[in-house]
Coordinates of C-alpha atoms in Angstrom, one line a residue:
M1240 CA 101.7 164.6 101.1
S1241 CA 98.5 162.8 100.2
M1242 CA 98.0 159.1 100.8
C1243 CA 95.6 156.4 99.8
L1244 CA 93.1 155.6 102.6
G1245 CA 91.7 152.2 103.2
R1246 CA 88.3 150.9 104.4
S1247 CA 86.6 152.0 107.5
L1248 CA 88.4 151.3 110.8
A1249 CA 85.8 148.7 111.7
H1250 CA 87.3 146.3 109.2
F1251 CA 90.9 146.5 110.4
P1252 CA 91.0 144.3 113.6
R1253 CA 90.0 141.2 111.6
L1254 CA 92.5 142.0 108.9
I1255 CA 95.3 142.4 111.4
E1256 CA 94.3 139.1 113.0
L1257 CA 94.5 137.4 109.6
N1258 CA 97.9 139.1 109.0
N1259 CA 99.3 137.6 112.2
Q1260 CA 98.0 134.2 111.3
A1261 CA 99.5 134.5 107.8
A1262 CA 102.8 135.6 109.2
R1263 CA 103.0 132.5 111.5
A1264 CA 102.1 130.2 108.6
A1265 CA 104.7 131.8 106.3
A1266 CA 107.4 131.5 109.0
T1267 CA 107.0 127.8 109.1
T1268 CA 107.5 127.3 105.4
A1269 CA 110.2 129.7 104.3
S1270 CA 113.3 131.5 105.6
T1271 CA 113.5 135.2 104.9
S1272 CA 116.7 135.3 102.9
S1273 CA 119.5 133.0 101.8
K1274 CA 121.6 135.7 100.2
Q1275 CA 124.9 137.0 101.8
S1276 CA 125.1 140.5 103.1
G1277 CA 126.2 143.2 100.7
D1278 CA 125.0 145.8 98.3
I1279 CA 124.2 146.0 94.5
S1280 CA 127.8 145.6 93.6
S1281 CA 127.6 142.1 95.2
V1282 CA 125.8 140.8 92.2
F1283 CA 127.1 142.9 89.3
P1284 CA 130.8 142.4 88.4
S1285 CA 130.7 145.6 86.4
L1286 CA 130.3 147.5 89.6
S1287 CA 132.6 145.6 91.9
G1288 CA 135.4 145.3 89.4
A1289 CA 135.5 141.5 89.9
A1290 CA 136.1 139.3 86.9
S1291 CA 133.1 137.6 85.5
P1292 CA 133.5 133.8 86.0
S1293 CA 133.6 131.7 82.8
L1294 CA 130.8 129.3 82.2
A1295 CA 131.3 125.7 82.9
P1296 CA 132.0 123.5 79.8
R1297 CA 128.7 121.8 80.3
F1298 CA 127.0 124.9 78.9
A1299 CA 128.6 124.2 75.5
D1300 CA 127.1 120.7 75.5
L1301 CA 123.8 122.2 76.7
K1302 CA 123.6 124.6 73.8
K1303 CA 124.4 121.9 71.3
R1304 CA 121.7 119.8 72.8
L1305 CA 119.1 122.6 72.6
I1306 CA 119.6 123.0 68.8
R1307 CA 120.2 119.4 67.9
D1308 CA 118.8 118.5 64.5
H1309 CA 118.1 122.2 63.9
E1310 CA 121.7 123.5 63.4
V1311 CA 121.2 124.7 59.8
Q1312 CA 117.8 126.3 60.7
V1313 CA 119.4 128.2 63.6
Q1314 CA 122.2 129.5 61.4
D1315 CA 119.7 130.6 58.7
S1316 CA 117.5 132.3 61.4
W1317 CA 120.6 134.2 62.7
R1318 CA 121.2 135.6 59.2
R1319 CA 117.6 136.7 59.0
L1320 CA 117.8 138.3 62.4
L1321 CA 120.9 140.3 61.4
G1322 CA 118.9 141.7 58.5
V1323 CA 116.0 142.7 60.7
L1324 CA 118.3 144.3 63.3
H1325 CA 119.9 146.4 60.6
R1326 CA 116.6 147.7 59.4
E1327 CA 115.4 148.3 63.0
G1328 CA 118.6 150.1 63.8
E1329 CA 118.0 152.5 60.9
E1330 CA 114.5 153.2 62.1
I1331 CA 115.8 153.9 65.6
K1332 CA 118.3 156.4 64.2
T1333 CA 115.4 158.1 62.4
L1334 CA 112.9 158.2 65.2
G1335 CA 115.3 158.7 68.2
S1336 CA 113.5 158.5 71.5
A1337 CA 110.1 158.6 69.7
V1338 CA 110.7 154.9 68.9
V1339 CA 109.5 154.2 72.5
P1340 CA 105.7 154.2 72.7
E1341 CA 104.0 156.5 75.2
I1342 CA 100.6 157.0 76.6
N1343 CA 99.2 159.4 79.2
F1344 CA 97.7 157.8 82.3
Y1345 CA 94.4 159.6 81.8
H1346 CA 94.1 158.0 78.3
L1347 CA 94.2 154.4 79.6
S1348 CA 90.4 154.2 79.1
D1349 CA 90.6 155.5 75.6
V1350 CA 90.1 152.5 73.3
G1351 CA 91.7 154.1 70.3
K1352 CA 94.8 155.3 72.1
R1353 CA 95.1 152.0 73.9
T1354 CA 95.0 150.0 70.7
G1355 CA 97.8 152.0 69.1
F1356 CA 99.8 151.8 72.3
R1357 CA 99.3 148.1 72.5
D1358 CA 100.5 147.4 69.0
A1359 CA 103.6 149.5 69.6
L1360 CA 104.3 148.0 73.0
H1361 CA 104.1 144.4 71.6
K1362 CA 106.7 145.3 69.0
R1363 CA 109.1 147.3 71.1
G1364 CA 108.8 145.6 74.5
V1365 CA 109.2 148.8 76.4
A1366 CA 107.0 151.9 76.9
V1367 CA 106.4 155.0 79.0
I1368 CA 103.1 155.9 80.8
R1369 CA 103.2 159.6 81.6
G1370 CA 101.3 161.4 84.4
V1371 CA 100.7 158.4 86.6
V1372 CA 101.5 160.3 89.8
P1373 CA 101.2 164.1 90.1
E1374 CA 104.6 165.8 90.0
K1375 CA 104.2 167.5 93.4
E1376 CA 103.3 164.2 95.0
A1377 CA 106.3 162.5 93.5
L1378 CA 108.6 165.3 94.7
D1379 CA 107.1 165.0 98.1
W1380 CA 108.0 161.4 98.1
K1381 CA 111.6 162.3 97.1
E1382 CA 111.9 164.9 99.9
L1383 CA 110.5 162.5 102.4
L1384 CA 113.0 159.9 101.2
Q1385 CA 115.9 162.2 101.6
R1386 CA 114.8 163.1 105.2
Y1387 CA 114.6 159.3 105.9
I1388 CA 118.2 158.8 104.6
R1389 CA 119.5 161.8 106.7
S1390 CA 117.7 160.4 109.8
N1391 CA 119.4 157.0 109.3
P1392 CA 123.1 157.6 108.5
S1393 CA 123.8 153.8 108.8
T1394 CA 121.9 153.2 105.5
K1395 CA 124.0 151.2 103.1
G1396 CA 124.6 152.4 99.6
F1397 CA 126.8 152.1 96.5
P1398 CA 129.3 153.5 96.0
P1399 CA 129.9 153.6 99.8
T1400 CA 131.4 157.1 99.9
N1401 CA 128.8 158.9 97.7
P1402 CA 125.9 156.5 97.2
A1403 CA 123.8 156.4 94.1
V1404 CA 121.9 153.3 94.9
Y1405 CA 120.5 152.8 98.4
E1406 CA 119.8 149.4 100.1
L1407 CA 116.4 150.6 101.1
Y1408 CA 113.2 148.6 100.6
W1409 CA 110.8 149.8 103.3
S1410 CA 111.0 153.6 103.4
P1411 CA 107.8 155.6 103.7
S1412 CA 108.2 156.9 100.2
Q1413 CA 108.5 153.4 98.7
I1414 CA 105.5 152.0 100.6
L1415 CA 103.4 155.0 99.6
A1416 CA 104.4 154.6 96.0
R1417 CA 103.7 150.9 95.9
A1418 CA 100.3 151.5 97.4
H1419 CA 99.3 154.4 95.2
P1420 CA 96.0 153.6 93.3
N1421 CA 97.3 155.1 90.1
I1422 CA 100.4 152.9 90.1
L1423 CA 98.3 149.8 90.8
K1424 CA 96.1 150.8 87.9
A1425 CA 99.1 151.3 85.6
Q1426 CA 100.4 147.9 86.6
R1427 CA 97.2 146.2 85.8
F1428 CA 97.1 148.0 82.5
L1429 CA 100.6 147.0 81.5
M1430 CA 100.0 143.3 82.6
S1431 CA 96.8 143.2 80.6
H1432 CA 99.0 143.0 77.4
W1433 CA 100.1 139.4 78.3
R1434 CA 98.0 136.7 76.7
A1435 CA 97.4 133.0 77.4
A1436 CA 97.5 130.9 74.2
P1437 CA 95.5 127.7 74.0
S1438 CA 97.6 124.8 75.2
S1439 CA 97.7 123.3 71.7
T1440 CA 99.5 126.4 70.3
A1441 CA 101.6 127.4 73.4
S1442 CA 105.2 126.3 73.9
N1443 CA 104.3 125.2 77.4
K1444 CA 104.9 121.5 78.0
S1445 CA 101.9 121.4 80.4
S1446 CA 98.4 121.1 79.1
T1447 CA 96.8 122.6 82.3
T1448 CA 95.4 126.1 82.5
P1449 CA 98.0 128.4 84.1
L1450 CA 97.1 129.8 87.5
V1451 CA 97.8 133.5 86.9
S1452 CA 96.0 136.8 87.3
T1453 CA 97.2 139.9 85.5
S1454 CA 94.5 142.0 87.2
H1455 CA 95.8 141.4 90.7
P1456 CA 99.3 143.0 91.0
V1457 CA 101.6 141.9 93.7
T1458 CA 104.3 144.1 95.3
Y1459 CA 108.0 143.3 94.6
A1460 CA 110.2 145.4 96.9
D1461 CA 113.2 146.8 95.1
R1462 CA 115.8 149.4 95.7
L1463 CA 116.0 153.1 94.7
R1464 CA 118.5 155.4 93.0
I1465 CA 119.5 159.0 93.5
R1466 CA 122.5 159.6 91.3
Q1467 CA 124.2 162.9 91.4
P1468 CA 125.5 164.8 88.3
G1469 CA 129.0 163.7 87.3
D1470 CA 128.8 160.3 89.0
S1471 CA 130.7 157.5 87.3
G1472 CA 130.8 155.0 90.1
F1473 CA 127.4 153.6 89.3
A1474 CA 128.2 152.5 85.8
L1475 CA 126.0 149.4 85.5
G1476 CA 126.8 147.4 82.4
P1477 CA 124.3 145.8 80.0
H1478 CA 122.3 143.0 81.7
I1479 CA 118.9 141.3 81.7
D1480 CA 117.0 141.2 85.0
G1481 CA 115.3 138.0 86.2
G1482 CA 117.5 135.2 85.0
S1483 CA 120.6 134.6 83.1
C1484 CA 121.9 131.0 82.3
E1485 CA 118.5 129.8 83.4
R1486 CA 117.2 130.8 79.9
W1487 CA 119.2 127.8 78.5
E1488 CA 118.7 125.4 81.4
E1489 CA 116.3 122.5 80.9
D1490 CA 115.3 122.8 84.5
G1491 CA 115.0 126.6 84.2
Y1492 CA 113.1 128.3 81.3
G1493 CA 113.2 124.9 79.6
L1494 CA 110.5 123.7 82.0
G1495 CA 108.0 125.7 80.0
G1496 CA 109.7 125.5 76.6
V1497 CA 109.8 129.3 76.5
Y1498 CA 112.5 129.6 73.8
S1499 CA 111.8 126.3 72.0
R1500 CA 110.8 128.2 68.8
I1501 CA 114.1 130.1 68.8
F1502 CA 116.2 127.0 69.4
A1503 CA 114.4 125.4 66.4
G1504 CA 115.4 128.4 64.2
E1505 CA 111.9 129.9 64.1
W1506 CA 112.4 133.1 66.1
E1507 CA 109.7 134.8 64.0
N1508 CA 107.2 132.4 65.6
Y1509 CA 108.4 133.2 69.2
D1510 CA 105.7 135.1 71.1
P1511 CA 107.3 137.0 74.0
W1512 CA 103.9 138.0 75.3
E1513 CA 102.6 134.5 75.8
M1514 CA 102.4 133.8 79.5
T1515 CA 101.3 130.1 79.6
C1516 CA 104.8 128.8 78.9
R1517 CA 106.3 131.1 81.6
T1518 CA 104.4 129.9 84.7
P1519 CA 106.3 126.7 85.3
V1520 CA 109.8 128.1 84.8
K1521 CA 112.5 128.5 87.5
S1522 CA 114.3 131.8 86.9
D1523 CA 116.7 132.0 89.8
L1524 CA 118.8 128.8 89.8
Y1525 CA 122.0 130.8 90.5
N1526 CA 120.9 133.7 92.7
S1527 CA 121.4 135.9 89.6
P1528 CA 120.4 139.5 89.7
G1529 CA 116.8 140.2 89.2
G1530 CA 112.9 142.0 80.6
S1531 CA 114.7 143.9 78.3
I1532 CA 118.4 144.3 78.0
H1533 CA 119.4 147.6 79.6
A1534 CA 122.3 149.5 81.2
V1535 CA 123.2 152.7 83.1
D1536 CA 125.2 155.5 81.5
K1537 CA 128.9 155.3 82.5
V1538 CA 128.8 159.0 83.6
H1539 CA 125.7 160.9 84.6
T1540 CA 126.1 164.1 82.5
G1541 CA 122.9 165.8 83.6
T1542 CA 122.7 168.9 85.7
S1543 CA 120.4 167.5 88.4
D1544 CA 120.2 164.2 90.1
S1545 CA 118.8 161.1 88.3
S1546 CA 116.3 159.5 90.6
V1547 CA 114.5 156.2 90.1
M1548 CA 112.2 154.3 92.4
Y1549 CA 111.9 150.7 91.1
V1550 CA 108.3 149.6 91.3
P1551 CA 107.9 146.5 89.0
A1552 CA 104.6 145.2 87.7
C1553 CA 104.2 141.6 88.8
P1554 CA 101.2 139.3 88.2
L1555 CA 99.7 137.0 90.9
T1556 CA 100.9 133.4 90.3
E1557 CA 101.6 130.6 92.7
A1558 CA 105.3 131.2 92.6
N1559 CA 104.9 134.9 93.2
A1560 CA 102.5 134.2 96.1
E1561 CA 105.2 132.0 97.7
Y1562 CA 107.8 134.8 97.3
L1563 CA 105.3 137.3 98.6
A1564 CA 105.0 135.2 101.8
R1565 CA 108.7 135.4 102.3
Q1566 CA 108.9 139.1 101.4
R1567 CA 106.1 139.9 103.9
E1568 CA 108.4 138.5 106.7
T1569 CA 111.2 140.8 105.7
F1570 CA 108.8 143.7 105.6
A1571 CA 107.8 143.0 109.2
E1572 CA 111.4 142.7 110.2
G1573 CA 112.7 145.6 108.2
T1574 CA 115.3 143.5 106.5
P1575 CA 116.2 143.4 102.8
A1576 CA 113.7 141.6 100.5
P1577 CA 114.5 137.9 99.8
D1578 CA 116.0 138.4 96.4
F1579 CA 118.6 140.9 97.6
P1580 CA 121.8 140.9 99.8
S1581 CA 120.8 140.1 103.4
G1582 CA 121.7 141.9 106.6
E1583 CA 120.0 144.0 109.3
G1584 CA 118.8 146.5 106.6
E1585 CA 116.3 149.0 108.0
S1586 CA 115.4 146.9 111.1
H1587 CA 116.7 149.7 113.4
H1588 CA 115.8 152.7 111.1
R1589 CA 113.8 155.6 112.5
G1590 CA 110.6 156.3 110.6
R1591 CA 110.3 153.0 108.8
L1592 CA 106.8 152.0 107.9
T1593 CA 105.5 148.7 109.1
P1594 CA 102.7 146.2 108.1
E1595 CA 100.6 147.6 111.0
Y1596 CA 100.8 151.1 109.4
V1597 CA 99.6 149.7 106.1
M1598 CA 96.7 147.9 107.7
K1599 CA 95.5 151.1 109.3
N1600 CA 96.2 153.7 106.6
I1601 CA 96.4 152.1 103.2
S1602 CA 93.8 150.7 100.8
L1603 CA 92.6 147.1 100.8
E1604 CA 93.9 146.7 97.3
A1605 CA 97.4 147.7 98.4
Q1606 CA 97.2 145.5 101.5
Q1607 CA 96.4 142.5 99.2
A1608 CA 99.3 143.4 96.8
M1609 CA 101.6 143.3 99.8
G1610 CA 100.3 140.0 101.1
L1611 CA 98.6 141.5 104.1
A1612 CA 95.0 140.8 103.3
P1613 CA 93.2 138.0 101.5
W1614 CA 91.9 138.3 97.9
D1615 CA 88.2 137.6 97.1
P1616 CA 88.0 134.6 94.7
E1617 CA 84.2 135.1 94.4
Q1618 CA 84.4 138.6 93.0
K1619 CA 82.3 139.1 89.9
G1620 CA 83.6 139.3 86.4
I1621 CA 86.9 137.4 86.7
P1622 CA 87.8 134.2 84.7
E1623 CA 88.0 130.9 86.5
R1624 CA 91.8 131.0 86.0
E1625 CA 92.0 134.0 88.2
R1626 CA 89.7 132.5 90.8
G1627 CA 91.9 129.5 91.1
V1628 CA 95.1 131.5 91.7
L1629 CA 93.3 133.8 94.2
R1630 CA 92.3 130.7 96.2
K1631 CA 95.8 129.2 96.0
A1632 CA 97.4 132.5 96.9
N1633 CA 95.2 132.9 100.0
E1634 CA 96.2 129.4 101.0
I1635 CA 99.9 130.1 100.6
L1636 CA 99.6 133.4 102.5
G1637 CA 97.8 131.7 105.4
F1638 CA 94.3 133.2 104.6
A1639 CA 92.6 130.0 103.6
K1640 CA 89.3 129.4 105.4
T1641 CA 89.4 126.6 107.9

């Protein structure tokens, strides 16, 4: 298996020293996890069989308040939306899977192909980039992962008797995937489709320039799936990651006015790719599971396993840097990432990779994405907005110069 090498060894002692300083700084400001122990069924009633709790009556009042003085406009906008959904449904029937835009990784520098892909992505909100990692390398990761699971029979999974989803976050395969230069490049490419509207046209209630960089991806440690043919236990119902009721809450997505156009009956003027309004939001007021609406087939009818390694694309923001500091602690400890059910996780697993391994064997860009090395806010060719967030992130992660 190939791996991405870092800078010369002469640079690593100083980076390791910085990492230790950052770890101490982060430990004084955040706990590693506030979630209870469990697995993926702990947060999805469709998996555990538990009844979904009813929303409190205050949400009815909240919804009325959100559309106050726009009740007629919202009803009219709903009728317009139904018409559009009908037409789009017919197009999906005609096109089938071709409705999802695709681009090959080696075409990411082709302006013509990028432009067509961009327009389709903005319309559909979902896309496929093919050929990001060579097939043999990906299969090597899978084989290495299966060996890791066999070497650590205490690994949690769901369903417990024949797991399809494993409570693994720090296996060698996951670390190598998150650090792969092609994956980091693909993440930057995808995030480049976000845009920052001028404050006079954005829904954002703040007039300040958002501190965000879409060219500096940060690692978000998530689970993985190996679902065998015929499995019906992992039947994950329709859901939206990264927030639920927070989308209505005034102290959730309301902080940025993300959906204000929709609540005014003007969904056609809502721009889902505008990022200025999203930087102030709070998307996890209820520890909800953490896009687009998606689900998992009730039964896996394929003839081979269905394997997924979740490697999200996340921009660098102040909030994401704060999470990265907490996540870095769980990486060092081998425990589940902060957004997920807690417990001892992989802390006693054989063959688990550590931050020390990353510092000695993985590229500087990957180290930065994992919160293990500082970013350079003085690098050439980046906008001031990005310089600001790089400085702030370095401060949060304990890398600020004294």
